[in-house]
XYZ file of C-alpha atoms in Angstrom:
504
model
C 139.354 153.575 -3.497
C 141.652 152.806 -0.452
C 141.009 156.209 1.223
C 137.567 155.796 1.048
C 137.512 152.264 2.426
C 139.329 153.494 5.556
C 136.973 156.352 6.133
C 133.786 154.194 6.133
C 135.444 151.195 8.200
C 133.458 149.804 11.238
C 136.352 150.212 13.617
C 138.469 153.284 12.933
C 141.694 153.578 15.101
C 141.758 156.293 17.685
C 144.134 159.006 16.997
C 147.447 159.309 19.273
C 147.081 161.773 22.217
C 149.002 164.845 21.805
C 151.515 165.060 24.445
C 152.762 168.368 25.709
C 156.447 169.578 25.505
C 158.626 169.282 28.468
C 158.487 173.295 29.079
C 154.890 173.204 28.854
C 154.526 170.562 31.746
C 156.760 172.374 33.718
C 154.795 175.692 33.106
C 151.592 173.701 34.270
C 152.721 172.450 37.430
C 153.976 175.739 38.718
C 150.648 177.356 37.887
C 149.062 174.528 40.089
C 151.167 174.930 43.048
C 150.451 178.620 43.149
C 146.799 178.065 42.768
C 146.813 175.434 45.832
C 148.928 177.631 48.276
C 146.536 180.704 47.359
C 143.170 178.831 48.093
C 145.042 177.324 51.408
C 145.856 180.981 52.390
C 142.584 182.200 51.729
C 140.613 179.690 54.224
C 139.523 181.272 57.432
C 141.787 180.179 60.373
C 140.058 179.061 63.491
C 140.153 181.170 66.603
C 142.619 180.000 69.207
C 140.971 178.681 72.290
C 141.620 180.182 75.269
C 143.729 177.974 77.859
C 141.373 175.903 80.299
C 140.703 172.015 80.911
C 140.286 170.040 77.813
C 136.800 169.245 76.895
C 136.121 165.393 76.110
C 136.137 164.468 72.703
C 132.805 163.847 71.267
C 132.083 160.887 69.357
C 132.202 161.236 65.718
C 129.005 159.251 65.125
C 125.745 158.486 67.120
C 126.171 154.809 66.708
C 129.552 154.581 68.354
C 129.918 152.023 71.206
C 131.158 153.210 74.708
C 134.708 152.110 75.425
C 135.607 149.109 77.495
C 136.861 151.030 80.430
C 133.382 152.662 80.646
C 131.612 149.210 80.448
C 133.716 147.977 83.094
C 132.949 150.942 85.282
C 129.157 150.453 84.786
C 129.303 146.900 85.796
C 131.294 147.486 88.683
C 128.818 150.016 89.893
C 125.919 147.579 89.304
C 127.906 144.836 91.257
C 128.244 147.360 93.985
C 124.581 147.822 94.247
C 123.783 144.061 94.234
C 126.551 143.542 96.866
C 124.777 146.164 99.429
C 121.638 144.579 98.763
C 123.089 141.096 99.818
C 124.690 142.942 102.726
C 121.250 143.977 103.792
C 119.821 140.452 103.940
C 122.965 139.536 105.954
C 124.921 137.855 103.249
C 128.481 138.352 103.032
C 129.269 139.283 99.284
C 132.871 138.416 99.720
C 131.696 134.446 99.616
C 130.295 135.362 96.171
C 133.532 136.948 94.777
C 134.034 135.737 91.165
C 130.667 134.131 90.982
C 128.423 135.806 88.201
C 125.242 137.536 89.782
C 122.332 138.959 88.535
C 123.224 142.425 86.744
C 120.719 144.266 88.742
C 119.271 144.643 92.043
C 115.705 143.899 90.732
C 116.783 140.609 89.383
C 118.430 139.453 92.453
C 115.666 140.621 94.674
C 113.341 138.252 92.547
C 115.847 135.357 93.279
C 115.733 136.139 96.795
C 111.953 136.082 96.826
C 111.893 132.802 94.992
C 114.131 131.067 97.434
C 111.837 132.488 100.355
C 108.702 131.158 98.847
C 110.653 127.754 99.241
C 110.834 128.295 102.738
C 114.122 129.535 103.242
C 115.033 132.338 105.644
C 117.756 134.871 105.396
C 119.767 133.118 107.758
C 119.692 129.861 105.436
C 120.742 131.900 102.768
C 123.543 133.637 104.883
C 124.653 129.910 105.538
C 124.859 128.979 101.965
C 125.072 131.878 99.591
C 125.832 130.107 96.708
C 122.466 129.497 96.371
C 122.042 133.063 95.126
C 124.182 132.135 92.606
C 121.634 129.948 90.751
C 119.513 130.864 88.177
C 115.808 130.502 88.971
C 114.685 129.359 85.282
C 118.097 127.403 84.372
C 118.815 125.754 87.835
C 115.943 126.045 90.533
C 112.760 125.307 88.461
C 114.024 121.931 86.693
C 115.505 120.652 89.898
C 112.223 121.394 92.055
C 110.102 120.053 89.187
C 112.196 116.680 89.290
C 111.938 116.374 92.981
C 108.385 116.854 92.793
C 107.743 114.348 90.055
C 109.582 111.459 92.184
C 107.338 112.521 95.171
C 109.274 114.684 97.365
C 106.442 116.462 99.586
C 106.147 120.288 99.646
C 105.945 120.766 103.302
C 109.329 118.794 103.420
C 111.363 120.775 100.718
C 112.555 123.634 103.181
C 114.203 121.041 105.439
C 115.613 119.098 102.551
C 117.237 122.642 101.211
C 118.579 123.554 104.253
C 120.337 120.103 104.561
C 121.609 120.250 100.877
C 121.140 123.226 99.335
C 123.602 122.151 96.707
C 120.936 120.305 95.098
C 119.736 123.716 93.533
C 122.545 123.624 91.110
C 122.815 119.903 90.433
C 122.419 118.392 87.349
C 119.292 116.143 86.947
C 120.893 113.919 84.349
C 124.422 113.379 85.748
C 123.465 113.902 89.992
C 119.881 113.180 90.507
C 118.436 110.714 88.243
C 121.419 108.068 88.851
C 120.768 108.080 92.772
C 117.105 107.463 92.454
C 117.715 104.710 89.815
C 120.237 103.108 92.413
C 117.964 103.217 95.191
C 115.294 101.521 92.850
C 117.814 98.801 92.145
C 118.435 98.206 95.830
C 114.754 97.213 96.150
C 113.625 100.483 97.612
C 110.006 100.877 96.915
C 109.256 103.766 94.495
C 107.155 105.296 97.141
C 109.761 105.111 99.678
C 112.498 106.779 97.395
C 111.266 110.326 98.137
C 111.009 109.511 101.845
C 114.610 108.306 101.848
C 115.767 111.542 100.198
C 113.716 113.662 102.500
C 115.276 111.947 105.554
C 118.920 111.987 104.073
C 119.088 114.543 101.036
C 123.006 114.557 101.330
C 122.353 111.319 99.312
C 121.703 113.328 96.115
C 125.444 114.354 96.086
C 126.917 110.949 96.591
C 128.772 108.931 93.818
C 127.411 105.664 92.807
C 130.968 103.849 92.741
C 131.876 105.414 96.389
C 130.610 104.800 99.807
C 127.106 103.847 98.830
C 128.253 100.597 96.952
C 130.961 99.569 99.513
C 128.712 100.009 102.833
C 125.973 97.678 100.978
C 128.487 95.184 99.971
C 130.065 94.662 103.631
C 126.510 94.470 105.186
C 125.809 91.780 102.855
C 128.975 90.036 103.435
C 128.376 89.814 107.336
C 124.903 88.040 106.634
C 122.297 90.956 106.004
C 120.092 89.276 103.469
C 119.901 90.724 99.915
C 116.238 91.294 99.702
C 116.340 93.004 103.286
C 119.023 95.809 101.870
C 115.850 97.889 100.622
C 114.411 97.935 104.191
C 117.710 98.673 105.735
C 118.187 101.546 103.316
C 114.465 102.734 103.808
C 114.586 102.816 107.476
C 118.121 104.292 107.753
C 119.386 105.690 104.494
C 122.438 107.330 106.463
C 124.077 103.784 106.206
C 124.936 104.449 102.550
C 127.059 107.532 103.623
C 129.136 105.493 106.310
C 132.646 104.439 105.526
C 133.211 100.689 106.087
C 136.196 100.951 107.484
C 135.922 103.753 110.058
C 132.407 103.177 111.078
C 130.736 99.918 110.064
C 133.363 97.397 110.501
C 134.451 98.667 114.078
C 131.127 98.626 115.223
C 130.467 94.965 114.030
C 133.448 93.646 115.399
C 133.252 95.283 118.719
C 129.753 93.664 118.969
C 131.510 90.300 118.249
C 134.084 91.221 120.929
C 131.206 91.206 123.751
C 130.120 87.659 122.520
C 127.439 88.469 119.542
C 127.926 86.139 116.560
C 128.074 87.670 113.089
C 124.789 86.578 111.874
C 123.171 88.003 115.154
C 124.573 91.487 114.306
C 123.434 91.167 110.640
C 119.745 90.402 112.254
C 119.981 93.342 114.518
C 121.195 95.599 111.699
C 118.111 94.226 109.419
C 115.630 95.230 112.212
C 117.130 98.376 113.621
C 119.550 99.549 111.372
C 119.813 102.825 113.076
C 122.168 101.330 115.714
C 124.861 101.870 113.222
C 124.597 105.483 113.868
C 125.665 105.097 117.550
C 128.970 106.432 118.022
C 131.410 103.613 118.950
C 133.579 105.668 120.995
C 131.022 108.135 122.262
C 128.257 105.845 123.126
C 128.775 102.243 122.539
C 131.980 101.464 124.392
C 131.100 103.881 127.666
C 127.493 102.242 127.734
C 129.058 98.621 127.997
C 131.381 99.578 130.578
C 128.385 101.192 132.498
C 126.482 97.824 132.384
C 129.643 96.040 133.737
C 129.935 98.455 136.523
C 126.181 98.140 137.612
C 126.360 94.474 137.951
C 126.012 93.096 134.531
C 127.967 89.860 133.832
C 130.264 90.071 131.004
C 128.725 86.837 129.664
C 125.194 88.412 129.643
C 126.243 91.471 127.447
C 125.199 89.777 124.271
C 121.823 88.655 125.384
C 121.166 92.343 126.475
C 122.366 93.670 123.163
C 120.156 91.256 121.505
C 116.996 92.086 123.577
C 117.366 95.777 123.673
C 119.764 97.180 121.000
C 118.704 100.605 121.794
C 120.474 100.356 125.057
C 123.704 100.928 122.980
C 122.857 104.464 122.100
C 121.147 106.247 125.021
C 122.228 108.015 127.839
C 122.866 104.983 129.873
C 124.728 105.904 133.004
C 122.331 108.519 134.537
C 119.362 105.979 133.847
C 121.252 103.233 135.634
C 121.963 105.433 138.764
C 118.224 106.433 139.023
C 116.884 103.121 138.323
C 119.303 101.235 140.794
C 118.441 103.904 143.880
C 114.707 103.253 142.878
C 114.824 99.373 143.212
C 117.256 99.375 145.983
C 114.874 101.696 148.100
C 111.442 100.387 147.232
C 111.933 96.670 146.376
C 114.853 95.904 148.250
C 117.186 94.779 145.316
C 120.903 94.922 145.912
C 123.531 95.707 143.555
C 124.043 92.037 142.351
C 120.386 91.510 141.975
C 119.914 94.673 139.972
C 122.329 93.544 137.335
C 120.365 90.128 137.163
C 117.174 92.583 136.554
C 119.109 94.277 133.692
C 119.979 91.018 132.326
C 116.776 89.630 132.153
C 114.785 92.722 131.013
C 117.209 95.591 129.852
C 114.181 97.884 129.206
C 113.711 98.046 132.886
C 116.019 101.159 132.578
C 113.297 103.218 131.147
C 110.353 102.238 133.891
C 109.119 105.133 135.518
C 108.992 105.357 139.165
C 105.106 105.509 139.147
C 104.699 102.386 137.464
C 106.981 100.520 139.692
C 105.468 101.614 142.731
C 102.043 100.711 141.122
C 103.064 97.148 140.427
C 104.775 96.623 143.714
C 101.766 97.959 145.596
C 99.522 95.329 143.895
C 101.813 92.515 144.724
C 101.715 93.415 148.084
C 98.157 93.657 148.472
C 97.810 90.191 147.026
C 99.616 89.270 150.138
C 103.225 89.030 149.384
C 106.090 90.313 151.524
C 108.050 93.007 150.318
C 111.080 90.433 150.391
C 108.919 88.230 148.260
C 108.101 90.881 145.896
C 111.929 91.424 145.565
C 112.455 87.741 144.762
C 109.857 87.715 142.124
C 110.965 90.786 140.353
C 114.561 89.678 140.208
C 113.365 86.339 138.678
C 110.686 88.177 136.231
C 111.391 91.944 135.955
C 108.592 91.934 133.468
C 106.289 92.007 136.412
C 106.785 95.560 136.697
C 105.533 96.345 133.029
C 102.589 94.070 132.771
C 98.943 95.513 132.035
C 97.545 95.826 135.700
C 94.140 94.297 134.433
C 95.700 91.356 133.214
C 97.679 90.614 136.265
C 94.470 90.900 138.355
C 92.387 88.621 136.162
C 95.340 85.854 136.277
C 95.740 86.369 140.161
C 91.821 86.111 140.786
C 91.786 82.955 138.793
C 94.896 81.327 140.408
C 93.309 82.168 143.706
C 89.600 81.092 143.228
C 90.056 78.132 140.695
C 93.396 76.827 140.893
C 93.621 76.857 144.729
C 97.479 76.908 145.065
C 99.651 78.633 147.296
C 101.121 81.918 147.031
C 104.554 80.702 147.459
C 104.207 78.964 144.028
C 103.895 82.342 142.535
C 106.915 83.477 144.239
C 108.605 80.373 142.676
C 107.276 80.936 139.292
C 106.395 84.742 138.916
C 106.086 84.388 134.998
C 102.600 82.864 135.511
C 101.120 86.897 135.333
C 102.658 86.764 131.844
C 100.798 83.942 130.310
C 97.382 84.553 128.804
C 94.424 83.474 131.113
C 92.101 82.226 128.221
C 94.695 81.233 125.475
C 97.017 79.132 128.112
C 96.229 79.112 131.743
C 92.624 78.266 132.031
C 92.871 75.771 129.299
C 95.944 73.777 130.610
C 94.665 73.839 134.157
C 91.490 72.195 133.287
C 92.936 69.654 131.261
C 95.356 68.619 133.927
C 92.757 68.727 136.515
C 90.514 66.192 134.607
C 93.542 63.929 134.401
C 93.844 64.287 138.117
C 97.756 65.474 137.725
C 99.449 67.363 140.439
C 102.352 69.636 138.759
C 104.159 72.672 139.301
C 103.238 75.857 137.573
C 106.674 75.695 135.791
C 105.752 72.207 134.475
C 102.274 73.343 133.647
C 103.009 76.666 131.615
C 106.754 76.759 130.531
C 106.432 74.831 127.337
C 105.050 74.884 123.845
C 101.606 73.986 123.048
C 102.846 70.855 121.119
C 105.008 69.957 124.247
C 102.070 70.192 126.549
C 99.816 68.185 124.099
C 102.593 65.478 123.953
C 102.529 65.515 127.748
C 99.037 64.722 127.997
C 99.033 61.703 126.182
C 100.619 60.019 129.159
C 98.679 58.872 132.234
C 101.420 59.976 134.584
C 104.131 62.965 134.875
C 107.730 61.878 134.605
C 110.223 62.571 137.268
C 111.813 65.447 135.443
C 110.253 68.859 136.385
C 110.606 71.481 133.504
C 112.085 74.586 135.166
C 112.084 78.329 134.189
C 115.169 79.020 131.836
C 116.548 82.292 132.566
C 119.675 81.938 130.244
C 119.282 83.256 126.599
C 120.391 81.352 123.698
C 121.809 83.785 121.393
C 121.888 80.770 118.511
C 118.029 80.529 119.098
C 117.441 83.960 118.644
C 119.088 84.047 115.407
C 117.105 81.001 114.350
C 114.041 82.506 115.430
C 114.422 85.797 113.554
C 115.401 84.250 110.441
C 112.130 82.316 110.582
C 110.058 85.309 111.113
C 111.969 86.871 108.134
C 110.944 83.760 105.756
C 107.160 84.179 106.935
C 107.307 88.173 106.393
C 105.433 88.822 103.505
C 104.277 92.120 104.338
C 104.744 94.454 101.282
C 103.578 97.710 102.706
C 105.867 100.621 103.127
C 107.808 101.275 105.936
C 106.385 104.835 105.989
C 103.079 105.944 106.622
C 101.976 108.457 104.083
C 98.401 108.521 105.232
C 98.603 112.102 106.404
C 97.909 113.203 102.716
C 100.704 115.669 102.396
C 100.831 118.066 99.663
C 103.375 117.062 97.078
C 105.482 119.623 94.891
C 103.843 121.061 91.979
């Protein structure tokens, strides 16, 4: 029974393997080794190759990559082609060493053509070859698109890129946008911001916490009104790049040294901020010395600068030499009197010979002697710059209606500077009705309010109002201050009526 159960069991045990005896195993190994040696000897041996150059080893797979050495050689060959193309444009490839450039000449040619389409010439690229390292899609197009959106004009773009080509690889978020926001925060009108950047594109590379902030703070500190800062920047954006200690402060202190009050300097900067660009050592100091040399008194320097700030920055000595010769030979004005002429009208240095002779001939034709003309010009140099038709009408009225002696015009030549209908005729008729006898100076050299007050009396006082030739700088500062308070013009300081095309 037990034997039958074992035979029909569901999981019978496998029989144990039969192991060969040790002698049998040794015999099997000998036979296996003899078979292996026989099969090896039966294989045909490859024929020996004849001696010669070794053939390059063929890759074992069609998908094998070239070696790093091969890749480097190929890259160097393509870079050599690009460098040769740059040399043909006049660009020194050595200045671009270490800079990643397009891999092929075709791509570099497209980049060059794009830059030339912006108005840049080969010499511009040679002057700043790093522009060739800018990607058209990643760098140039986004920057140009941003400049166009803020209003930079297309026809001004070539000059902007020539002056500051670094803008092509600037970051809009990090570099450009903060500068635009800063200008707007300084009350520069949105329409004037692109004009400022066109005039001074280097501004796009400035840091806000650097020179820009310190220069504005100093100007406000000397008296430039805060609401005028935007106009100053608009008219002369270069001020934002000027260092206070090296340029602005020495300029202001030098003007103070010749007699100008600090507030007067601030008013000059508000009206003509470009005077800050006149080199102190190259222009301003030599021009001051030239004025003193040609007869201008030291105490009159301040009034000259206030009347005509541009005199600090022009080629002055040559003009003074020419004008002094003209005045001495044609108007009989000596050295000292020439200095008085410049003090009273510094713009006289710009008068042309033809204009001077025309006015002198008119006065002599009216009956004045040349010596009298000389005296009149020294007292009122504006005679040489007045409109000839106005002078003729005033003289005819003086001669026909006022019936006065010519000597009165010699004593008060400023008569020609007053409006005939607005002042001369009106006052003369009122004085004639009252039967007053007065000098031209008493009649004209006062304000309308003062004249009306005088007309309330039946007689003229003993005092005679004389013409004042001195210039009060304090009065000038107050006058400019009042004009600034009344100035409500919101128009831009730039004229954009030409309808220039904007970048698109």
